């Protein structure tokens, strides 16, 4: 069935809003850890501020998913998300204090909690059997928005100081908010039966969803300890400047974007989805631990390029598998559960690494990331290898 002009325009608007959403959320992420150092925060305090982003999502993502299903509407939550991302950047820009930084990071967590509405609305633009393809595409949009935002941060700081990155993020967020008002809900969203609270228990008891969510906790712990956590601070300790942070972003995020795009279309159908997930965890664990052994900035860029590529293998697959077998009317709740559970990793990873860094030095957090990655390898082998990966039908759907 061919898309109408209106549907294509709506799809384009959604893509632009998504890019602006992630760009606003991540424009200051590479400089956040160094900025907290600038404010005089200890590693423990830095871990609390960094982890508050995930803690907020643990609390809010599932309720937002349930509410979105109950009201059969995604657009209001998308508008809320854009407003919060812009407000987050404003908090950072208006006060150069740890309290403002904490408030800004909490607000960014509120904004990120609305991502469940983005993912389900985008899946609604595709036929039901193409849900995994939709998740692969939106994963690419996520990485692209993050890359665009993060690539600017170092140059913005060099050009206009810390606040330049925060004001830029606020402007981008407000632009996304204005554009989001033009979005139209997919027709399917208004025709489905509302989610009932009686349906919540079966979703929360779904064994595959819980296992995939648990693996995603470990995946996000590693990511938020490393590139989205303390790797920029480690790069500065090796002599990198603001421009060097931009190179670090490119080194990690470009391979990450490439593998996110290819994993569902090429690698999973050819090698088996769980084999690809296993390989991604294994290599990222080694690269994360090896970060602490790197003697110079040039080698750090190399390790991050490899790490970025292999971390990009498992994120889209886990995201697609979380809702692939879930009925349409329960998908926002399932996605809310999945995202609330993996947000534990966004909080626990940097929080634990911050405390460990305070006790044993900055390098120790990267060893923790390596241990968590190897734990994910063990769980993947224990849970999924005996089943000989996915069925042929499931693997084929990953390529559509």
mmCIF file of C-alpha atoms in Angstrom, residues 30 33-34 37 43 229-242 244-245 248 291-298 300 357 361-364 366:
data_model
loop_
_atom_site.group_PDB
_atom_site.id
_atom_site.type_symbol
_atom_site.label_atom_id
_atom_site.label_comp_id
_atom_site.label_asym_id
_atom_site.label_seq_id
_atom_site.Cartn_x
_atom_site.Cartn_y
_atom_site.Cartn_z
ATOM 1 C CA UNK A 30 30.219 15.025 26.238
ATOM 2 C CA UNK A 33 31.296 15.194 33.317
ATOM 3 C CA UNK A 34 34.045 17.822 32.721
ATOM 4 C CA UNK A 37 34.512 18.763 37.534
ATOM 5 C CA UNK A 43 33.260 11.677 41.546
ATOM 6 C CA UNK A 229 29.658 9.078 31.475
ATOM 7 C CA UNK A 230 33.338 9.252 32.366
ATOM 8 C CA UNK A 231 35.182 8.660 29.074
ATOM 9 C CA UNK A 232 35.228 12.415 28.244
ATOM 10 C CA UNK A 233 36.836 13.158 31.622
ATOM 11 C CA UNK A 234 39.412 10.450 30.979
ATOM 12 C CA UNK A 235 40.103 11.944 27.538
ATOM 13 C CA UNK A 236 40.824 15.316 29.157
ATOM 14 C CA UNK A 237 43.189 13.618 31.608
ATOM 15 C CA UNK A 238 45.105 12.278 28.582
ATOM 16 C CA UNK A 239 45.536 15.803 27.220
ATOM 17 C CA UNK A 240 42.505 16.229 24.947
ATOM 18 C CA UNK A 241 41.033 19.720 24.511
ATOM 19 C CA UNK A 242 37.496 20.782 23.560
ATOM 20 C CA UNK A 244 39.458 16.544 21.038
ATOM 21 C CA UNK A 245 36.140 15.822 22.719
ATOM 22 C CA UNK A 248 36.023 11.409 20.619
ATOM 23 C CA UNK A 291 40.013 2.019 28.143
ATOM 24 C CA UNK A 292 41.737 2.217 31.521
ATOM 25 C CA UNK A 293 44.971 0.836 30.021
ATOM 26 C CA UNK A 294 45.206 3.294 27.128
ATOM 27 C CA UNK A 295 48.320 5.518 27.500
ATOM 28 C CA UNK A 296 47.421 8.233 24.977
ATOM 29 C CA UNK A 297 44.511 10.037 23.349
ATOM 30 C CA UNK A 298 45.138 8.540 19.897
ATOM 31 C CA UNK A 300 41.691 6.067 23.169
ATOM 32 C CA UNK A 357 36.148 6.208 40.985
ATOM 33 C CA UNK A 361 40.548 6.471 40.826
ATOM 34 C CA UNK A 362 38.976 7.283 37.451
ATOM 35 C CA UNK A 363 40.241 4.132 35.718
ATOM 36 C CA UNK A 364 38.385 1.771 38.042
ATOM 37 C CA UNK A 366 36.019 1.234 33.194
#
